[in-house]
Amino acid sequence: MTENVVEVSGLVKHYPPDVKAVDGIDFSIPKGMIFSLLGPNGAGKTTAVEILEGLRSPTSGTARVFGVDVTKDYDQIRGRVGILPQNFEPFDMLRPAEAIEYWAKLYDMSVNRKDIDAIIDRVGLSNRKSSLSKKLSGGEKRKLGIALSIVNQPELLFLDEPTTGLDPKARRDLWKLIEEIREKGTTVLLTTHYLDEAEQLSDDVAIMLKGKIVARGTPSELIAKYGKMTVVVLAGAGKEGLYEVSRRGITATEEEGDVLVPVSSPAEMRVVLAKLASIELKVTDMYTRKQTLEDVFLNVVGTKMDEGVLAK
Amino acid sequence: MSRIIADMVAFGKQYIRSGVAMFFAFAFPILLILIFGAIFSGSGDVKFSMPIQDLDDGPYSDIYVDILRNITVVEVKMIPSDEDFYQYFEDNDLNTAILIPSNFSEQIALALAGDHGAKGLVTVYGDPSTSSFTTLVEIVEFSLTDLGNALTASTPVVGYLPRVPEELGGLTFMDFFLPGVVGLVVMTNTLYTITSTCAEYKTRSYFKLLATTRLKKHEWLLSKFLFYTVLLIASLLLTFAVGMALFDMTATITPLAVVFIAFGVFLFLSMGMLLGSIVRDPESASAVANAVGFPMMFLSGIFFELESMPGYIQAISKVFPLTYFNDGLRATMLEGDVEVALVNLAIVGVLGLVFFILGSKLMSWKER
Ligand SMILES: Nc1ncnc2c1ncn2[C@@H]1O[C@H](COP(=O)(O)OP(=O)(O)OP(=O)(O)O)[C@@H](O)[C@H]1O
Ligand SMILES: [Mg+2]
């Protein structure tokens, strides 16, 4: 039996008069996993995470970390947990090394230069060691935030939207860092509204919407359950293409001038390809791609999401 | 303890590195002293008005008054000889004045005749800390030299005596002003910065982060208290040294004055924490801090003596904690009145405690 680091059941958080920020969620996170709460703005991710961090008290339900009820005995697990809050900005006027030393001492840890350098090196800030934090780039600030969150060598790490607002390169850097942290045995609870991030990093994903978990599983389970296996892309086929394809009884959608035909099994693929071969179609290219969490999200929620905002 | 020190060091580094704060702790009080010193001690007149009372009306006093009249920058104003000099000085709000005593000519005559003990002495009367007094003394010095030369006397036959009006009790405007500046600096540094720090810590989730470490709320406050106490004692010493160097002051730094700094820091930190617990963001923080701090700045007797204010202002001033801080600090620094100082210290301490209890009840590092 695997040991669950986090266990949440029937968790509810209401804000009067009528905001149901968290509306009855259950999940557990086994040791050593990266678990993602994936959802748009206002889904209730931060609320759920901060309840687990002992920072908010739930209206009802239970939240346990390392088997301890966080609403009552957070003190017992303080020190075993690391936290990166949403939109974290480090202390402007401290250098990374100073901030790390400060933070370590707040956990009653004694650190020497070598320990500090090791952490700075681990998050990839060695070349910015002596800059004031306010001069760091967005990605570097987030890395410093993660450095602070792992200063106490936590067994569980909460990362609330660690890559929001960063450029693709910085996001990839952070993904690598998060994976490295997990490899050292740390359990990670991550919130994000990036589908690619959840797919790339998580062992387990919960899609959250309006305070509820609407889908749950590993990325491939979710794709298998809510998505089709593969999509045939008829690039540049346009509205006419969609009409022609639909006329032959093939389920398809049109997106930015491309026609997409989802296919769920090799048998279906043969049929679809045969049908397509018989149609005169103006296409610039034709290829297949695997379905992603993006397709799952579209199927489950019924709309797309961009930077945490749901499309109409 | 090590957590408190770590927090104090980190906070202090940030505070000192953000130059604004150092401005408020060190440059601000010195600027205030220089500016107000110049305004209240200076005289912008082109002509230097010189009220003179000639009680002698003898041959030599006539020559002397003529010498003064001939100095272009001096405008001699005679005080009628039947007026009481000191009363007249009071009634006409004079800053400086010269008194020629009735024995002036007689003494000079004796001196000219070879009596070495005799000398014609004029009295230079006024507040020695003011620049008009200094100017007056200079004018008197060289005009008396002129008189000596005119009399072709080989030994000094004339001289002057500086005198300080009694009701000043030896205290100058600077003596009065300096404790006020200290109060102002203690208040602005702690109240304003802690209110905005609270707002910043909220918007940047620092409080939430701190709440997950082992640092306790009271430790966080204690570290701020220690830092500001040390900083503001340093500020007091510097301000005082500058005041001493530039102005003639009788105010002294007493041990009780140092205790006042610590109590003041506690009081205004607690007040700032209370305000900080109700503000949401840095913008509202400065608005709220100003709404409280600004009236307090002008109505707590920093710049003007409250006794000379209308009764209702005096009544209002009793509401402001800074009034008690200023009163107490003046009592110990100017008058050496330990009893009054201790009463005010007690008031400051009790108010601090009340704000502290309210503030720590209301301040939450968590979200509801
Ligand atoms: N303190 C509060 N008082 C009232 N309502 C709140 C409070 N905190 C959060 N909410 C509401 O609860 C809902 C969930 O908010 P939450 O911050 O948990 O969402 P989120 O999933 O983290 O969103 P985001 O991606 O924008 O961070 C929102 O509608 C929000 O307005
Ligand atoms: Mg959030």
XYZ file of C-alpha atoms and ligand atoms in Angstrom:
712
model
C 0.000 0.000 0.000
C 1.333 3.400 -0.917
C 1.413 6.108 1.640
C -0.690 9.164 0.861
C 0.995 12.453 1.622
C -2.144 14.487 1.046
C -5.689 13.371 1.643
C -8.661 15.583 0.967
C -12.256 14.552 1.321
C -15.527 16.390 1.003
C -13.661 19.679 1.154
C -15.903 22.753 0.943
C -15.102 26.446 1.227
C -17.917 28.946 0.941
C -17.490 32.696 0.985
C -20.645 34.492 2.001
C -22.970 35.316 0.451
C -22.783 32.870 -2.426
C -19.246 32.095 -3.596
C -18.535 28.394 -3.545
C -14.784 28.620 -4.042
C -14.337 24.920 -3.295
C -17.463 22.861 -3.607
C -16.832 19.373 -2.301
C -13.611 17.903 -3.629
C -11.809 14.666 -2.864
C -8.328 13.622 -3.848
C -5.205 12.056 -2.458
C -1.584 12.294 -3.468
C 0.740 9.327 -3.024
C 4.291 9.975 -1.935
C 6.717 11.109 -4.607
C 4.141 12.199 -7.167
C 3.501 15.391 -9.027
C -0.190 16.112 -8.733
C -1.768 18.933 -10.719
C -4.902 20.906 -10.066
C -5.712 22.151 -13.534
C -8.360 24.782 -14.065
C -9.268 28.249 -15.254
C -9.129 31.450 -13.190
C -11.448 31.313 -10.221
C -11.778 27.525 -10.286
C -10.798 27.345 -6.627
C -7.239 26.035 -6.990
C -5.592 28.568 -4.680
C -8.353 28.206 -2.131
C -7.876 24.441 -2.038
C -4.102 24.702 -1.812
C -4.157 27.337 0.915
C -6.453 25.199 3.012
C -3.803 22.491 2.800
C -1.155 25.048 3.749
C -3.077 25.878 6.912
C -3.746 29.396 5.647
C -7.514 29.161 5.252
C -10.034 27.192 7.189
C -12.520 25.070 5.270
C -16.268 25.393 5.697
C -16.481 21.610 5.906
C -14.638 18.459 4.932
C -11.216 17.236 5.937
C -7.742 18.049 4.729
C -4.837 15.940 5.921
C -1.159 16.311 5.191
C 1.163 13.544 6.429
C -1.892 12.209 8.205
C -2.274 15.414 10.217
C -5.430 17.523 10.193
C -4.094 20.832 8.862
C -6.906 22.873 10.356
C -5.931 21.767 13.849
C -2.316 20.684 13.962
C -0.495 22.485 11.196
C 2.311 23.161 13.666
C 3.217 19.472 13.598
C 4.008 19.509 9.889
C 5.411 23.012 9.580
C 8.927 22.529 8.322
C 8.083 19.403 6.311
C 6.227 21.526 3.775
C 7.507 24.046 1.213
C 5.385 26.746 -0.378
C 5.496 28.934 -3.464
C 2.508 31.291 -3.356
C 0.775 32.478 -6.491
C 2.386 35.537 -8.151
C 5.375 35.344 -5.845
C 7.745 38.322 -5.901
C 10.851 37.945 -3.751
C 12.084 40.624 -1.350
C 13.255 43.437 -3.642
C 16.184 44.601 -1.622
C 17.764 41.283 -0.698
C 20.229 39.337 -2.806
C 19.273 35.706 -3.524
C 21.863 34.362 -1.096
C 20.680 36.704 1.651
C 17.049 35.783 1.082
C 17.865 32.070 1.259
C 19.885 32.474 4.444
C 17.079 34.549 5.995
C 14.468 31.972 5.078
C 16.514 29.053 6.368
C 16.880 30.778 9.724
C 13.137 31.285 9.953
C 12.946 27.479 9.921
C 15.593 27.331 12.654
C 18.073 25.819 10.244
C 21.682 26.781 10.306
C 23.083 27.144 6.827
C 26.594 27.937 5.704
C 27.831 29.457 2.470
C 28.152 26.031 0.873
C 24.536 25.082 1.583
C 23.330 28.374 0.202
C 25.443 28.080 -2.916
C 24.161 24.564 -3.421
C 20.548 25.733 -3.412
C 21.319 28.667 -5.686
C 23.089 26.315 -8.024
C 20.225 23.856 -7.917
C 17.687 26.421 -9.118
C 20.126 27.803 -11.678
C 20.745 31.254 -10.254
C 24.513 30.986 -9.789
C 25.185 33.805 -12.202
C 22.717 36.128 -10.474
C 23.879 35.470 -6.934
C 24.863 39.041 -6.201
C 22.039 40.949 -7.882
C 19.316 42.517 -5.825
C 16.153 40.487 -6.269
C 14.259 43.364 -7.825
C 16.692 43.248 -10.738
C 15.952 39.597 -11.527
C 13.796 38.632 -14.498
C 10.336 37.160 -13.987
C 11.627 33.625 -14.431
C 14.579 34.212 -12.115
C 12.295 35.610 -9.448
C 10.157 32.484 -9.667
C 13.315 30.352 -9.396
C 14.306 32.250 -6.277
C 10.792 31.637 -4.959
C 11.287 27.921 -5.504
C 14.718 28.140 -3.863
C 13.066 29.632 -0.783
C 10.369 26.985 -0.819
C 12.898 24.124 -0.781
C 15.276 25.693 1.711
C 13.874 23.540 4.515
C 14.178 20.375 2.392
C 10.430 19.800 2.371
C 8.879 16.402 1.745
C 5.860 18.111 0.180
C 5.998 21.143 -2.061
C 3.053 23.358 -3.005
C 3.579 25.312 -6.216
C 0.698 27.670 -7.010
C 0.914 28.550 -10.697
C 4.706 28.495 -10.803
C 5.009 29.410 -14.476
C 2.142 31.824 -15.062
C 3.204 34.863 -17.030
C 6.610 33.479 -18.034
C 8.008 33.059 -21.515
C 8.280 29.539 -23.002
C 12.001 29.183 -22.296
C 11.606 30.178 -18.650
C 8.650 27.818 -18.327
C 10.677 24.907 -19.689
C 13.524 25.742 -17.280
C 11.112 25.601 -14.379
C 9.591 22.340 -15.564
C 13.045 20.816 -15.523
C 13.655 22.160 -12.042
C 10.330 20.803 -10.766
C 11.108 17.390 -12.226
C 14.512 17.389 -10.583
C 12.918 18.229 -7.249
C 10.515 15.341 -7.643
C 13.365 13.004 -8.517
C 14.847 13.741 -5.101
C 11.670 12.225 -3.631
C 9.655 15.364 -2.932
C 5.921 15.132 -3.478
C 4.599 18.106 -5.457
C 1.146 19.659 -5.607
C 1.048 21.995 -8.549
C -1.702 24.275 -9.745
C -1.772 25.516 -13.286
C -4.015 26.626 -16.067
C -1.560 25.468 -18.725
C -2.665 22.202 -20.246
C 0.750 21.434 -21.687
C 2.317 21.985 -18.297
C -0.067 19.609 -16.571
C 0.463 17.025 -19.296
C 4.228 17.376 -19.260
C 4.787 17.323 -15.513
C 2.004 15.481 -13.771
C 1.665 11.914 -12.726
C -1.877 12.742 -11.858
C -4.217 15.538 -12.938
C -7.485 16.828 -11.523
C -9.385 19.220 -13.756
C -11.110 21.740 -11.541
C -14.030 23.883 -12.549
C -16.196 26.123 -10.367
C -15.002 24.507 -7.174
C -15.504 20.944 -8.372
C -13.200 18.304 -9.781
C -14.702 17.363 -13.131
C -12.110 14.856 -14.326
C -9.296 12.985 -12.699
C -6.523 10.620 -13.796
C -3.064 10.374 -15.297
C -2.695 12.432 -18.473
C -2.840 9.297 -20.639
C -5.845 7.932 -18.762
C -7.633 11.207 -19.303
C -6.757 11.246 -22.971
C -7.908 7.665 -23.351
C -11.119 8.367 -21.519
C -12.133 11.793 -22.764
C -10.168 12.180 -25.948
C -9.810 10.219 -29.113
C -6.558 8.476 -29.758
C -5.456 10.487 -32.731
C -6.594 13.389 -34.874
C -6.259 13.528 -38.637
C -5.488 17.081 -39.630
C -6.528 18.282 -43.095
C -4.533 21.475 -43.173
C -6.104 24.340 -45.118
C -9.264 22.400 -46.028
C -11.465 25.170 -44.640
C -15.253 25.387 -44.475
C -15.712 23.657 -47.815
C -13.566 20.779 -46.633
C -15.629 20.452 -43.461
C -18.811 20.378 -45.545
C -17.462 17.705 -47.882
C -16.166 15.549 -45.040
C -19.347 15.836 -42.992
C -21.430 14.975 -46.070
C -19.668 11.598 -46.167
C -20.680 10.918 -42.538
C -17.306 11.674 -40.909
C -17.359 13.562 -37.581
C -15.063 16.550 -37.866
C -14.468 20.077 -36.609
C -12.901 23.089 -38.226
C -10.219 25.115 -36.510
C -8.348 28.054 -37.989
C -8.868 26.810 -41.546
C -7.906 23.233 -40.730
C -10.339 20.345 -40.573
C -9.785 17.965 -37.663
C -11.050 14.389 -37.700
C -10.729 12.586 -34.343
C -10.186 8.833 -34.532
C -10.338 6.432 -31.586
C -9.013 3.104 -32.890
C -6.821 1.678 -35.661
C -9.919 0.078 -37.214
C -11.705 3.397 -37.335
C -8.565 4.980 -38.765
C -8.626 2.592 -41.738
C -12.248 3.434 -42.481
C -11.683 7.158 -42.138
C -8.631 7.144 -44.364
C -10.470 5.149 -47.019
C -13.341 7.610 -47.002
C -11.039 10.596 -47.117
C -9.168 9.134 -50.071
C -12.345 9.196 -52.080
C -12.975 12.916 -51.566
C -11.575 15.674 -53.740
C -10.089 17.971 -51.134
C -7.924 21.063 -51.442
C -5.425 20.621 -48.637
C -1.987 22.110 -48.116
C -0.954 19.212 -45.931
C -2.409 16.136 -44.274
C -1.021 14.566 -41.115
C -2.015 12.913 -37.874
C -1.294 14.064 -34.371
C -1.816 12.547 -30.982
C -4.519 14.074 -28.842
C -3.462 16.110 -25.862
C -4.987 17.305 -22.607
C -6.139 20.281 -24.615
C -8.559 18.042 -26.477
C -9.580 16.411 -23.213
C -10.285 19.793 -21.690
C -12.327 20.803 -24.693
C -14.365 17.631 -24.451
C -14.884 17.754 -20.712
C -15.462 21.458 -20.234
C -16.903 22.155 -23.653
C -14.674 25.127 -24.372
C -11.021 26.041 -24.723
C -8.854 27.822 -22.204
C -6.201 30.445 -22.877
C -4.074 31.929 -20.058
C -6.626 30.689 -17.573
C -9.548 32.309 -19.356
C -12.292 30.126 -20.798
C -13.323 30.897 -24.376
C -16.970 31.678 -24.953
C 16.085 34.452 19.308
C 18.039 33.600 16.174
C 14.819 33.924 14.173
C 14.316 37.419 15.551
C 17.857 38.422 14.704
C 17.609 36.915 11.215
C 14.372 38.792 10.622
C 15.837 42.009 11.963
C 18.937 41.723 9.803
C 16.917 40.980 6.675
C 14.459 43.783 7.385
C 17.219 46.221 8.261
C 19.143 45.485 5.094
C 16.086 46.121 2.986
C 15.203 49.268 4.884
C 18.645 50.719 4.630
C 19.053 49.771 0.978
C 15.848 51.528 0.049
C 17.288 55.011 0.420
C 13.895 56.563 1.082
C 13.888 55.155 4.556
C 17.319 56.452 5.394
C 16.175 59.812 4.205
C 13.407 59.776 6.769
C 15.651 58.616 9.582
C 18.642 60.906 9.018
C 18.403 63.484 6.270
C 14.861 64.552 7.102
C 15.467 65.677 10.708
C 18.617 67.534 9.751
C 16.874 69.279 6.884
C 14.049 70.247 9.207
C 16.464 71.707 11.717
C 18.316 73.660 9.063
C 15.182 74.996 7.434
C 13.365 75.916 10.600
C 16.550 77.205 12.149
C 16.946 79.549 9.224
C 13.318 80.676 9.256
C 13.031 81.322 12.951
C 16.479 82.636 13.632
C 17.045 84.651 10.511
C 15.999 88.136 9.484
C 15.448 88.824 5.864
C 15.542 92.629 6.230
C 17.980 94.537 4.100
C 18.158 97.166 6.806
C 18.997 95.788 10.172
C 16.553 97.258 12.616
C 18.259 98.234 15.861
C 16.118 99.405 18.760
C 18.174 101.453 21.226
C 17.342 102.948 24.546
C 19.687 105.718 25.620
C 19.340 106.208 29.371
C 22.533 108.233 29.455
C 21.851 110.956 26.943
C 25.373 112.212 27.645
C 28.103 113.368 25.224
C 29.567 109.942 24.561
C 26.262 108.155 24.116
C 25.325 110.834 21.556
C 28.525 110.161 19.591
C 27.880 106.420 19.784
C 24.308 106.653 18.517
C 25.567 108.844 15.651
C 28.155 106.231 14.723
C 25.355 103.630 14.594
C 23.148 105.909 12.517
C 25.947 106.269 10.001
C 26.151 102.553 9.363
C 24.090 102.182 6.204
C 22.642 98.753 6.936
C 21.504 99.792 10.381
C 18.210 101.446 11.024
C 18.293 102.911 14.496
C 15.002 103.029 16.364
C 15.062 104.892 19.611
C 13.143 103.466 22.538
C 11.760 106.377 24.595
C 13.818 106.705 27.756
C 10.767 106.767 30.014
C 9.786 103.236 28.933
C 10.925 100.218 30.897
C 13.407 98.583 28.525
C 12.513 94.986 29.281
C 8.787 95.632 29.299
C 9.091 97.444 25.978
C 11.083 94.554 24.549
C 8.309 92.170 25.544
C 5.430 94.362 24.432
C 6.892 95.042 21.009
C 7.995 91.487 20.339
C 11.566 92.559 19.714
C 14.205 89.989 18.880
C 17.180 92.078 19.890
C 17.799 95.510 21.393
C 20.586 97.664 22.853
C 20.525 99.410 26.175
C 22.903 102.297 26.876
C 23.026 102.642 30.665
C 22.776 105.993 32.442
C 26.417 105.861 33.573
C 27.796 105.320 30.050
C 29.369 108.770 29.506
C 30.463 108.980 33.123
C 32.298 105.644 32.916
C 34.018 106.577 29.655
C 35.109 109.894 31.148
C 36.582 108.029 34.116
C 38.347 105.582 31.826
C 39.760 108.383 29.694
C 41.031 109.973 32.882
C 43.035 106.840 33.581
C 40.714 104.735 35.766
C 41.439 101.233 34.500
C 38.453 99.759 36.260
C 36.008 101.975 34.438
C 34.376 101.159 31.099
C 31.304 102.310 29.183
C 29.247 99.142 28.795
C 26.204 98.698 26.519
C 23.858 95.757 26.938
C 23.063 93.632 23.918
C 19.764 91.930 24.690
C 18.170 89.022 22.815
C 18.035 85.344 22.017
C 21.620 84.293 21.336
C 20.560 81.383 19.125
C 19.097 83.717 16.540
C 21.178 85.008 13.703
C 19.905 88.558 14.288
C 21.588 88.449 17.667
C 24.867 87.388 16.130
C 24.633 90.196 13.592
C 23.821 92.692 16.314
C 26.847 91.644 18.322
C 29.058 92.099 15.289
C 27.686 95.556 14.633
C 28.097 96.540 18.265
C 31.653 95.232 18.304
C 32.889 97.258 15.390
C 30.846 100.345 16.212
C 32.359 100.364 19.694
C 35.810 100.056 18.141
C 34.921 103.116 16.036
C 33.889 104.959 19.166
C 37.159 104.035 20.863
C 39.089 105.294 17.847
C 37.095 108.529 17.777
C 38.031 109.106 21.389
C 41.664 108.301 20.533
C 41.820 106.124 23.611
C 44.778 103.791 23.840
C 43.095 101.360 26.209
C 39.565 99.996 25.673
C 37.147 102.390 27.292
C 33.997 100.757 26.002
C 32.568 97.266 25.870
C 29.309 95.335 25.730
C 27.459 92.771 27.784
C 25.305 90.178 26.068
C 22.123 89.426 27.978
C 19.455 86.812 27.463
C 15.837 87.703 28.211
C 14.743 85.937 31.353
C 11.569 84.368 30.093
C 13.545 82.428 27.526
C 15.057 80.788 30.552
C 18.138 80.128 28.493
C 16.075 78.110 26.014
C 16.073 78.897 22.346
C 13.694 78.004 19.568
C 15.984 75.131 18.673
C 15.769 73.803 22.197
C 12.039 73.687 21.795
C 12.062 72.429 18.240
C 14.575 69.600 18.497
C 12.544 67.227 20.696
C 9.626 67.888 18.352
C 11.747 66.832 15.395
C 12.727 63.673 17.231
C 9.041 62.926 17.845
C 8.225 63.557 14.217
C 11.015 61.277 13.039
C 10.052 58.474 15.409
C 6.443 58.741 14.269
C 7.051 58.900 10.511
C 9.643 56.144 10.450
C 7.591 53.638 12.351
C 3.934 54.455 11.710
C 4.257 55.110 7.998
C 6.655 52.334 7.157
C 4.972 49.614 9.164
C 1.566 50.449 7.693
C 2.903 50.198 4.168
C 5.009 47.166 5.040
C 1.860 45.398 6.216
C 0.130 46.279 2.956
C 3.087 45.089 0.891
C 3.386 41.867 2.866
C -0.294 41.219 2.211
C -0.274 41.881 -1.521
C 2.947 39.956 -1.993
C 1.808 37.020 0.160
C 4.790 37.480 2.495
C 2.560 37.186 5.517
C 1.221 33.896 4.209
C 4.741 32.681 3.613
C 5.873 33.810 7.051
C 2.870 32.070 8.542
C 4.221 28.777 7.218
C 7.667 29.263 8.792
C 8.443 29.030 12.478
C 8.517 32.810 12.915
C 5.766 34.005 15.237
C 3.844 37.239 14.863
C 5.225 38.696 18.080
C 8.760 37.778 17.002
C 8.247 39.599 13.742
C 7.122 42.676 15.634
C 9.874 42.426 18.177
C 12.476 42.407 15.427
C 10.987 45.601 13.956
C 10.943 47.119 17.427
C 14.608 46.371 18.018
C 15.637 47.625 14.608
C 13.762 50.913 14.816
C 14.851 51.549 18.388
C 18.511 51.274 17.434
C 17.998 53.238 14.212
C 16.102 56.040 15.872
C 18.461 56.363 18.801
C 21.187 56.835 16.203
C 18.977 59.394 14.493
C 18.432 61.195 17.810
C 22.171 61.376 18.452
C 22.917 62.702 14.997
C 20.099 65.233 15.051
C 21.226 66.407 18.427
C 24.855 66.680 17.382
C 23.885 68.785 14.374
C 21.684 70.983 16.537
C 24.504 71.465 19.025
C 27.032 72.276 16.344
C 24.934 74.869 14.546
C 22.876 76.435 17.278
C 23.391 77.479 20.816
C 21.327 74.920 22.694
C 20.810 74.017 26.296
C 18.763 70.881 25.664
C 20.505 67.693 26.754
C 20.152 64.023 25.977
C 19.064 62.249 29.121
C 18.773 58.493 29.708
C 15.045 59.059 29.911
C 15.111 60.557 26.396
C 16.543 57.267 25.126
C 13.838 55.332 26.964
C 11.322 57.624 25.281
C 12.615 56.586 21.875
C 12.037 52.927 22.707
C 8.543 53.610 24.067
C 7.744 55.830 21.076
C 8.849 53.139 18.653
C 6.637 50.634 20.457
C 3.678 53.015 20.406
C 3.867 53.987 16.752
C 4.760 50.495 15.551
C 1.674 49.195 17.310
C -0.405 51.984 15.780
C 1.044 51.196 12.351
C 0.285 47.527 12.819
C -3.293 48.397 13.725
C -3.635 50.570 10.606
C -1.813 47.909 8.589
C -4.381 45.336 9.626
C -7.180 47.308 7.981
C -5.449 48.348 4.741
C -5.516 46.064 1.720
C -2.904 47.503 -0.663
C 0.044 49.942 -0.649
C -2.016 52.815 -2.083
C -4.609 52.728 0.648
C -1.795 52.244 3.161
C -0.252 55.624 2.480
C -3.669 57.273 2.444
C -4.592 55.772 5.794
C -1.199 56.515 7.360
C -1.399 60.103 6.158
C -4.934 60.546 7.421
C -3.687 59.686 10.902
C -0.148 60.987 10.734
C -0.705 64.357 9.113
C -2.998 65.981 11.680
C -0.809 64.512 14.383
C 2.218 66.158 12.800
C 0.746 69.638 13.092
C -1.345 69.355 16.206
C 1.028 67.695 18.603
C 3.212 70.669 19.332
C 6.126 69.844 17.076
C 6.452 73.180 15.361
C 4.537 75.508 17.640
C 4.011 75.607 21.321
C 0.533 74.349 22.124
C 0.108 76.846 24.950
C -0.086 79.630 22.399
C -2.783 77.823 20.389
C -6.553 78.262 20.646
C -8.199 76.138 23.314
C -9.929 73.803 20.893
C -6.641 72.929 19.222
C -5.143 72.190 22.589
C -8.117 69.938 23.271
C -7.680 68.132 19.956
C -3.985 67.696 20.572
C -4.783 65.707 23.697
C -6.188 62.999 21.440
C -2.913 62.485 19.634
C -0.387 60.135 21.216
C 2.443 62.164 19.712
C 1.550 65.055 22.023
C 2.474 62.994 25.069
C 5.647 61.836 23.437
C 6.671 65.413 22.661
C 5.651 66.768 26.055
C 7.526 64.064 27.862
C 10.626 64.366 25.725
C 10.695 68.136 26.280
C 10.206 67.672 29.991
C 13.286 65.501 30.241
C 15.470 67.166 27.623
C 14.714 70.820 28.369
C 13.435 71.099 31.876
C 14.917 68.044 33.498
C 11.467 67.513 34.954
C 11.554 63.799 35.670
C 8.075 63.662 37.136
C 6.310 65.182 34.127
C 8.461 63.080 31.822
C 7.545 59.866 33.611
C 3.830 60.652 33.554
C 4.001 61.186 29.787
C 6.157 58.096 29.379
C 3.513 56.089 31.187
C 0.800 57.480 28.898
C 2.883 56.600 25.835
C 3.467 53.112 27.213
C -0.184 52.466 28.020
C -1.365 53.772 24.638
C 1.274 51.594 22.981
C 0.020 48.568 24.871
C -3.597 49.258 23.905
C -2.698 49.630 20.225
C -0.486 46.567 20.423
C -3.250 44.388 21.828
C -5.806 45.693 19.319
C -3.328 45.413 16.446
C -2.225 41.882 17.178
C -5.858 40.819 17.564
C -6.813 42.315 14.216
C -3.703 41.541 12.232
C -3.936 38.206 10.541
C -1.240 36.582 8.458
C -3.777 34.187 7.054
C -6.846 34.557 4.930
C -10.271 33.816 6.263
N -11.132 35.774 0.522
C -12.094 35.605 -0.373
N -13.300 36.178 -0.211
C -14.283 36.015 -1.104
N -14.163 35.291 -2.236
C -12.981 34.688 -2.482
C -11.885 34.824 -1.564
N -10.842 34.134 -2.064
C -11.260 33.602 -3.223
N -12.546 33.936 -3.485
C -13.333 33.501 -4.646
O -13.262 32.122 -4.724
C -13.167 31.686 -6.076
C -11.948 30.799 -6.242
O -10.768 31.577 -6.093
P -9.320 30.963 -6.190
O -8.376 32.050 -5.956
O -9.220 29.779 -5.319
O -9.250 30.508 -7.699
P -8.003 29.991 -8.547
O -8.421 28.734 -9.159
O -6.800 29.973 -7.718
O -7.913 31.099 -9.679
P -6.620 31.769 -10.363
O -6.234 30.915 -11.496
O -7.153 33.080 -10.839
O -5.584 31.897 -9.326
C -13.121 32.944 -6.916
O -14.404 33.186 -7.420
C -12.743 34.011 -5.940
O -13.290 35.236 -6.319
Mg -5.028 30.895 -7.794
